[in-house]
Amino acid sequence: MKMKKRMAALLLAALMLLSLSACGNGGGDSAQGGGDKEGAYKMSVILKTTASEHWQLIMAGCRKFESEHPDVSIDITGPASETSYDDQQNMIETALNNSTVDAVIIAPLQSETAATLIAGETRPVFALDTNIDAPEIVSFIGTGNEAAAKLGATEAVKAAKAAGWETVECIEIAGVKGDATNTARMNGYTAGVNENGGTFLTDEIQYANAVADQAVTCMEAIIQTHPDGIAIVCANNDDMAVGAVRAAEGNPSFADTIFLGFDGSTGACQAILDGLLTMSVAQQPYEMGYLACQTAYDKLQGKDVDPVVDPGIEVISPENAQARIDKVNGYLAEMN
């Protein structure tokens, strides 16, 4: 009897060891994206937030790449808002401390903090949407924000002149002060306005932390200081631009104001079609997410990759707003 119990115990121990060995040979945790993938490359993508259409489109692009590549597993995280700095820092540290992660893709809320965190990292690290000035960065995948904003401002000045404004002044409703993307867009707006016969009012910049409700407050302040109106109000994203339009809606002094957004969101496109928002500089976030994963994948396979991968831009107007809506809705449907 004792011999039978001893043999049973040995058999159970052997089975447990076999099970542990099988688990150790797996290629990924199901939480990493597409489920367990034997021997898959693991990528960690840390976004600025997951709470807006822009970032959801980036996520959709990443998921599309993952679905097309059975040897890739992608974990996507992001804080609740673009001011949740500590939360994103913890997410970056978690990814860097995970030895099973092969490549890290970061859209930094604070580029300098991210540069400090990745210092000395030997695995490939990529900057997404906003660049990180660090030798560890293999490639930056994103829009040239300054050039894009300059293009938008150039078109806004043309529109303001066509609307009959003799003095073309521009006030910006900016995002998060000190954010690299915010600064790049501000520089682009400034150049686009000033180089085309307008005046960018640097001393009157309003900061709205990238959210619509604060943009409403900023626009109310602009209305008070410019009761006779102003030619151009530009914003660092579409949410703020639409918030500004809503705050000025019905005010005859701002009926001919050019309201310029940035991102080309479906809400902004609809506002353009409805005759509220004038135009928006559109990034290609879906393509940005896809290309970020493609670039990381190529690097992991030993291929040469470009230091800058730019998905391109377009200015959205009433002529192409519906086409943009249809395209974005198609991308978002892929997530469902």
CSV table of C-alpha atoms in Angstrom, one decimal:
chain,number,residue,atom,x,y,z
A,1,MET,CA,0.0,0.0,0.0
A,2,LYS,CA,2.8,2.4,0.9
A,3,MET,CA,4.6,1.5,-2.3
A,4,LYS,CA,1.4,2.4,-4.3
A,5,LYS,CA,1.1,5.8,-2.6
A,6,ARG,CA,4.8,6.5,-3.2
A,7,MET,CA,4.5,5.6,-6.9
A,8,ALA,CA,1.4,7.8,-7.2
A,9,ALA,CA,3.2,10.7,-5.6
A,10,LEU,CA,6.2,10.3,-7.9
A,11,LEU,CA,3.8,10.2,-10.9
A,12,LEU,CA,2.0,13.4,-9.8
A,13,ALA,CA,5.4,15.2,-9.3
A,14,ALA,CA,6.5,14.2,-12.7
A,15,LEU,CA,3.3,15.5,-14.3
A,16,MET,CA,3.7,18.8,-12.4
A,17,LEU,CA,7.2,19.2,-13.7
A,18,LEU,CA,6.1,18.5,-17.3
A,19,SER,CA,3.3,21.1,-17.0
A,20,LEU,CA,5.7,23.7,-15.7
A,21,SER,CA,8.2,23.0,-18.5
A,22,ALA,CA,5.4,23.4,-21.1
A,23,CYS,CA,4.3,26.7,-19.6
A,24,GLY,CA,7.9,28.0,-19.7
A,25,ASN,CA,8.2,27.4,-23.4
A,26,GLY,CA,5.2,29.6,-24.2
A,27,GLY,CA,5.7,32.8,-26.2
A,28,GLY,CA,3.3,35.3,-24.5
A,29,ASP,CA,0.6,36.1,-22.0
A,30,SER,CA,-2.9,36.5,-23.4
A,31,ALA,CA,-2.9,40.0,-21.8
A,32,GLN,CA,-0.2,41.1,-24.2
A,33,GLY,CA,-2.7,41.6,-27.0
A,34,GLY,CA,-3.6,38.8,-29.4
A,35,GLY,CA,-3.4,35.9,-27.0
A,36,ASP,CA,-0.7,33.3,-26.5
A,37,LYS,CA,1.6,33.3,-29.4
A,38,GLU,CA,4.4,30.7,-29.4
A,39,GLY,CA,7.8,32.5,-29.8
A,40,ALA,CA,6.1,35.9,-30.6
A,41,TYR,CA,7.9,39.2,-30.5
A,42,LYS,CA,6.5,41.1,-27.6
A,43,MET,CA,6.0,44.9,-28.0
A,44,SER,CA,4.9,47.3,-25.3
A,45,VAL,CA,3.1,50.4,-26.6
A,46,ILE,CA,2.6,53.2,-24.0
A,47,LEU,CA,0.3,56.0,-25.2
A,48,LYS,CA,-0.3,59.5,-23.8
A,49,THR,CA,-3.9,58.4,-23.0
A,50,THR,CA,-6.5,56.0,-24.4
A,51,ALA,CA,-9.3,58.4,-23.8
A,52,SER,CA,-9.7,60.2,-27.2
A,53,GLU,CA,-10.3,59.3,-30.8
A,54,HIS,CA,-6.8,60.1,-31.9
A,55,TRP,CA,-5.3,57.5,-29.5
A,56,GLN,CA,-8.0,55.0,-30.2
A,57,LEU,CA,-7.1,55.2,-33.9
A,58,ILE,CA,-3.5,54.6,-33.0
A,59,MET,CA,-4.5,51.6,-31.0
A,60,ALA,CA,-6.6,50.4,-34.0
A,61,GLY,CA,-3.5,50.6,-36.2
A,62,CYS,CA,-1.4,48.7,-33.7
A,63,ARG,CA,-4.1,46.0,-33.5
A,64,LYS,CA,-4.3,45.8,-37.3
A,65,PHE,CA,-0.6,45.1,-37.5
A,66,GLU,CA,-0.8,42.5,-34.8
A,67,SER,CA,-3.7,40.7,-36.5
A,68,GLU,CA,-1.6,40.4,-39.7
A,69,HIS,CA,1.4,39.1,-37.9
A,70,PRO,CA,1.0,35.9,-35.9
A,71,ASP,CA,4.5,36.2,-34.6
A,72,VAL,CA,3.8,39.6,-32.8
A,73,SER,CA,2.1,40.2,-29.5
A,74,ILE,CA,1.3,43.8,-28.5
A,75,ASP,CA,0.5,45.2,-25.1
A,76,ILE,CA,-1.1,48.7,-25.2
A,77,THR,CA,-1.4,50.9,-22.2
A,78,GLY,CA,-2.1,54.6,-21.5
A,79,PRO,CA,-3.1,56.8,-18.6
A,80,ALA,CA,-6.6,58.3,-18.1
A,81,SER,CA,-5.5,61.8,-19.3
A,82,GLU,CA,-2.6,63.7,-20.9
A,83,THR,CA,-1.8,65.2,-17.5
A,84,SER,CA,-1.4,61.8,-15.7
A,85,TYR,CA,2.4,62.1,-15.7
A,86,ASP,CA,3.0,59.7,-12.8
A,87,ASP,CA,0.8,57.0,-14.2
A,88,GLN,CA,2.5,57.0,-17.5
A,89,GLN,CA,5.9,57.0,-15.8
A,90,ASN,CA,4.9,53.9,-13.9
A,91,MET,CA,3.7,52.3,-17.2
A,92,ILE,CA,7.1,53.0,-18.9
A,93,GLU,CA,9.0,51.6,-15.9
A,94,THR,CA,6.8,48.5,-15.9
A,95,ALA,CA,7.5,47.8,-19.6
A,96,LEU,CA,11.3,48.4,-19.2
A,97,ASN,CA,11.4,46.1,-16.1
A,98,ASN,CA,9.6,43.3,-18.0
A,99,SER,CA,12.4,41.1,-19.4
A,100,THR,CA,10.0,39.4,-21.9
A,101,VAL,CA,9.4,42.6,-23.8
A,102,ASP,CA,11.4,42.8,-27.0
A,103,ALA,CA,10.7,46.4,-28.1
A,104,VAL,CA,9.1,49.4,-26.4
A,105,ILE,CA,7.1,52.1,-28.2
A,106,ILE,CA,6.5,55.3,-26.2
A,107,ALA,CA,4.3,58.4,-26.8
A,108,PRO,CA,5.7,60.5,-24.0
A,109,LEU,CA,3.8,63.0,-22.0
A,110,GLN,CA,7.1,64.4,-20.8
A,111,SER,CA,9.9,63.7,-23.2
A,112,GLU,CA,12.7,64.6,-20.8
A,113,THR,CA,11.3,62.2,-18.2
A,114,ALA,CA,11.0,59.4,-20.8
A,115,ALA,CA,14.6,60.1,-21.9
A,116,THR,CA,15.8,59.6,-18.3
A,117,LEU,CA,13.8,56.4,-17.9
A,118,ILE,CA,15.2,54.7,-21.0
A,119,ALA,CA,18.8,55.8,-20.4
A,120,GLY,CA,21.1,52.8,-21.0
A,121,GLU,CA,18.3,50.6,-22.4
A,122,THR,CA,19.7,48.0,-24.9
A,123,ARG,CA,16.4,46.8,-26.3
A,124,PRO,CA,15.1,48.9,-29.2
A,125,VAL,CA,12.9,51.9,-28.1
A,126,PHE,CA,10.8,54.0,-30.4
A,127,ALA,CA,9.1,57.4,-30.0
A,128,LEU,CA,5.5,57.7,-31.1
A,129,ASP,CA,3.6,60.9,-31.9
A,130,THR,CA,6.1,63.0,-29.9
A,131,ASN,CA,9.9,62.5,-30.2
A,132,ILE,CA,12.3,61.8,-27.4
A,133,ASP,CA,15.7,63.3,-27.6
A,134,ALA,CA,17.8,60.3,-26.5
A,135,PRO,CA,20.4,58.1,-28.1
A,136,GLU,CA,18.3,55.0,-27.2
A,137,ILE,CA,15.6,56.0,-29.7
A,138,VAL,CA,15.8,54.0,-32.9
A,139,SER,CA,13.1,55.8,-34.8
A,140,PHE,CA,10.5,58.5,-34.3
A,141,ILE,CA,7.1,57.6,-35.8
A,142,GLY,CA,4.9,60.6,-36.1
A,143,THR,CA,3.8,63.8,-37.8
A,144,GLY,CA,6.2,66.7,-38.2
A,145,ASN,CA,4.0,68.8,-35.9
A,146,GLU,CA,5.7,72.1,-36.6
A,147,ALA,CA,5.4,71.7,-40.4
A,148,ALA,CA,1.8,70.5,-40.1
A,149,ALA,CA,0.8,73.4,-37.9
A,150,LYS,CA,2.5,75.8,-40.3
A,151,LEU,CA,0.6,74.4,-43.2
A,152,GLY,CA,-2.7,74.8,-41.3
A,153,ALA,CA,-1.9,78.4,-40.3
A,154,THR,CA,-1.0,79.3,-43.8
A,155,GLU,CA,-4.3,78.0,-45.0
A,156,ALA,CA,-6.1,79.8,-42.2
A,157,VAL,CA,-4.5,83.2,-43.1
A,158,LYS,CA,-5.7,82.7,-46.7
A,159,ALA,CA,-9.2,81.9,-45.5
A,160,ALA,CA,-9.2,85.0,-43.2
A,161,LYS,CA,-8.2,87.3,-46.0
A,162,ALA,CA,-10.8,85.8,-48.2
A,163,ALA,CA,-13.4,86.4,-45.4
A,164,GLY,CA,-12.6,90.1,-45.5
A,165,TRP,CA,-10.2,90.5,-42.5
A,166,GLU,CA,-7.9,93.4,-43.2
A,167,THR,CA,-5.9,92.9,-40.0
A,168,VAL,CA,-5.2,89.2,-39.6
A,169,GLU,CA,-4.4,88.5,-36.0
A,170,CYS,CA,-4.3,85.0,-34.5
A,171,ILE,CA,-4.7,83.8,-30.9
A,172,GLU,CA,-3.8,80.2,-30.0
A,173,ILE,CA,-5.6,78.0,-27.5
A,174,ALA,CA,-2.8,75.8,-26.5
A,175,GLY,CA,-2.5,72.4,-24.9
A,176,VAL,CA,-0.3,71.4,-22.0
A,177,LYS,CA,2.4,74.0,-21.3
A,178,GLY,CA,5.9,72.5,-21.8
A,179,ASP,CA,4.7,69.5,-23.8
A,180,ALA,CA,7.0,69.0,-26.8
A,181,THR,CA,4.1,68.4,-29.2
A,182,ASN,CA,2.4,71.5,-28.0
A,183,THR,CA,5.5,73.6,-28.4
A,184,ALA,CA,6.1,72.3,-32.0
A,185,ARG,CA,2.6,73.1,-33.0
A,186,MET,CA,2.8,76.5,-31.4
A,187,ASN,CA,6.0,77.2,-33.4
A,188,GLY,CA,4.4,76.1,-36.6
A,189,TYR,CA,1.3,78.2,-36.0
A,190,THR,CA,3.5,81.2,-35.3
A,191,ALA,CA,5.5,80.8,-38.5
A,192,GLY,CA,2.5,80.1,-40.7
A,193,VAL,CA,0.7,83.2,-39.5
A,194,ASN,CA,3.7,85.6,-39.4
A,195,GLU,CA,5.2,84.6,-42.7
A,196,ASN,CA,1.9,85.0,-44.6
A,197,GLY,CA,1.1,88.6,-43.6
A,198,GLY,CA,-0.6,88.0,-40.3
A,199,THR,CA,0.3,88.6,-36.7
A,200,PHE,CA,0.5,85.7,-34.1
A,201,LEU,CA,-0.3,87.2,-30.7
A,202,THR,CA,2.3,85.4,-28.6
A,203,ASP,CA,1.4,87.4,-25.4
A,204,GLU,CA,-2.2,86.3,-25.6
A,205,ILE,CA,-1.7,82.5,-25.8
A,206,GLN,CA,-4.3,80.6,-23.7
A,207,TYR,CA,-3.5,77.2,-22.2
A,208,ALA,CA,-6.4,74.7,-21.9
A,209,ASN,CA,-4.5,71.5,-21.0
A,210,ALA,CA,-5.8,69.8,-24.2
A,211,VAL,CA,-9.4,69.6,-23.0
A,212,ALA,CA,-12.6,71.2,-24.4
A,213,ASP,CA,-14.1,72.5,-21.2
A,214,GLN,CA,-11.0,74.6,-20.4
A,215,ALA,CA,-11.0,75.8,-24.0
A,216,VAL,CA,-14.5,77.2,-23.5
A,217,THR,CA,-13.2,79.3,-20.6
A,218,CYS,CA,-10.2,80.4,-22.7
A,219,MET,CA,-12.5,81.4,-25.6
A,220,GLU,CA,-14.7,83.4,-23.2
A,221,ALA,CA,-11.6,85.3,-22.1
A,222,ILE,CA,-10.7,86.0,-25.8
A,223,ILE,CA,-14.2,87.3,-26.4
A,224,GLN,CA,-13.8,89.7,-23.5
A,225,THR,CA,-10.5,91.1,-24.6
A,226,HIS,CA,-11.5,91.2,-28.3
A,227,PRO,CA,-15.1,92.3,-28.3
A,228,ASP,CA,-14.9,93.2,-32.0
A,229,GLY,CA,-13.7,89.8,-33.0
A,230,ILE,CA,-10.4,88.4,-34.2
A,231,ALA,CA,-9.4,86.8,-37.5
A,232,ILE,CA,-8.0,83.5,-36.4
A,233,VAL,CA,-8.3,81.2,-33.4
A,234,CYS,CA,-6.1,78.2,-33.6
A,235,ALA,CA,-6.1,75.3,-31.2
A,236,ASN,CA,-3.7,72.5,-30.5
A,237,ASN,CA,-6.3,69.8,-30.9
A,238,ASP,CA,-9.9,69.5,-32.3
A,239,ASP,CA,-11.5,69.1,-28.9
A,240,MET,CA,-10.3,72.5,-27.9
A,241,ALA,CA,-11.1,74.0,-31.3
A,242,VAL,CA,-14.7,72.8,-31.1
A,243,GLY,CA,-15.0,74.0,-27.5
A,244,ALA,CA,-13.9,77.4,-28.7
A,245,VAL,CA,-16.4,77.5,-31.5
A,246,ARG,CA,-19.2,76.6,-29.2
A,247,ALA,CA,-18.2,79.4,-26.8
A,248,ALA,CA,-18.3,81.9,-29.6
A,249,GLU,CA,-21.4,80.5,-31.4
A,250,GLY,CA,-24.0,83.2,-31.9
A,251,ASN,CA,-21.6,86.1,-31.3
A,252,PRO,CA,-21.8,88.2,-34.5
A,253,SER,CA,-18.3,89.6,-33.9
A,254,PHE,CA,-16.9,86.1,-34.4
A,255,ALA,CA,-19.1,85.0,-37.2
A,256,ASP,CA,-16.2,85.4,-39.7
A,257,THR,CA,-13.5,84.1,-37.4
A,258,ILE,CA,-11.4,81.3,-38.8
A,259,PHE,CA,-11.3,78.5,-36.3
A,260,LEU,CA,-8.5,76.0,-36.9
A,261,GLY,CA,-8.2,72.7,-35.2
A,262,PHE,CA,-5.6,69.9,-35.2
A,263,ASP,CA,-6.1,66.1,-35.6
A,264,GLY,CA,-9.0,65.7,-38.1
A,265,SER,CA,-11.3,63.9,-35.7
A,266,THR,CA,-14.8,62.8,-36.8
A,267,GLY,CA,-16.3,65.4,-34.4
A,268,ALA,CA,-14.2,68.1,-36.0
A,269,CYS,CA,-15.1,67.0,-39.5
A,270,GLN,CA,-18.8,67.1,-38.7
A,271,ALA,CA,-18.4,70.5,-37.2
A,272,ILE,CA,-16.7,71.6,-40.4
A,273,LEU,CA,-19.6,70.1,-42.5
A,274,ASP,CA,-22.1,71.9,-40.2
A,275,GLY,CA,-20.4,75.3,-40.8
A,276,LEU,CA,-19.0,75.7,-37.3
A,277,LEU,CA,-15.3,74.8,-37.4
A,278,THR,CA,-13.5,76.2,-40.4
A,279,MET,CA,-10.7,73.6,-40.9
A,280,SER,CA,-8.4,71.1,-39.1
A,281,VAL,CA,-4.9,69.8,-39.7
A,282,ALA,CA,-5.3,66.1,-39.9
A,283,GLN,CA,-2.7,63.6,-38.8
A,284,GLN,CA,-2.9,60.0,-39.8
A,285,PRO,CA,-3.1,58.2,-36.4
A,286,TYR,CA,-4.2,54.8,-37.7
A,287,GLU,CA,-1.2,54.7,-40.0
A,288,MET,CA,1.0,56.1,-37.3
A,289,GLY,CA,0.1,53.1,-35.0
A,290,TYR,CA,0.6,50.6,-37.7
A,291,LEU,CA,3.9,52.0,-38.9
A,292,ALA,CA,5.2,52.2,-35.3
A,293,CYS,CA,4.7,48.4,-35.0
A,294,GLN,CA,6.0,47.8,-38.5
A,295,THR,CA,9.2,49.7,-37.7
A,296,ALA,CA,9.7,47.9,-34.4
A,297,TYR,CA,9.1,44.6,-36.1
A,298,ASP,CA,11.6,45.3,-38.9
A,299,LYS,CA,14.2,46.3,-36.4
A,300,LEU,CA,13.7,43.1,-34.4
A,301,GLN,CA,14.2,41.2,-37.6
A,302,GLY,CA,17.5,42.9,-38.1
A,303,LYS,CA,16.4,45.2,-40.9
A,304,ASP,CA,17.5,48.8,-41.4
A,305,VAL,CA,14.9,51.3,-40.4
A,306,ASP,CA,14.5,55.0,-41.0
A,307,PRO,CA,15.2,57.4,-38.1
A,308,VAL,CA,12.0,59.3,-38.9
A,309,VAL,CA,8.8,57.7,-40.2
A,310,ASP,CA,6.1,60.3,-41.1
A,311,PRO,CA,2.6,59.1,-41.9
A,312,GLY,CA,1.7,62.4,-43.6
A,313,ILE,CA,-0.8,65.2,-43.1
A,314,GLU,CA,-3.8,66.8,-44.8
A,315,VAL,CA,-5.9,69.9,-44.2
A,316,ILE,CA,-9.6,69.1,-43.7
A,317,SER,CA,-12.1,71.5,-45.2
A,318,PRO,CA,-15.8,71.1,-46.2
A,319,GLU,CA,-14.6,69.5,-49.5
A,320,ASN,CA,-13.0,66.5,-47.9
A,321,ALA,CA,-14.5,66.3,-44.4
A,322,GLN,CA,-17.1,63.5,-45.2
A,323,ALA,CA,-14.4,61.3,-46.8
A,324,ARG,CA,-12.3,61.7,-43.7
A,325,ILE,CA,-15.3,60.7,-41.5
A,326,ASP,CA,-15.9,57.6,-43.6
A,327,LYS,CA,-12.3,56.6,-43.4
A,328,VAL,CA,-12.0,57.1,-39.6
A,329,ASN,CA,-15.2,55.2,-38.9
A,330,GLY,CA,-14.0,52.3,-40.9
A,331,TYR,CA,-10.8,52.2,-38.9
A,332,LEU,CA,-12.6,52.3,-35.6
A,333,ALA,CA,-15.0,49.5,-36.7
A,334,GLU,CA,-12.0,47.2,-36.9
A,335,MET,CA,-11.6,47.5,-33.1
A,336,ASN,CA,-15.1,46.0,-32.6
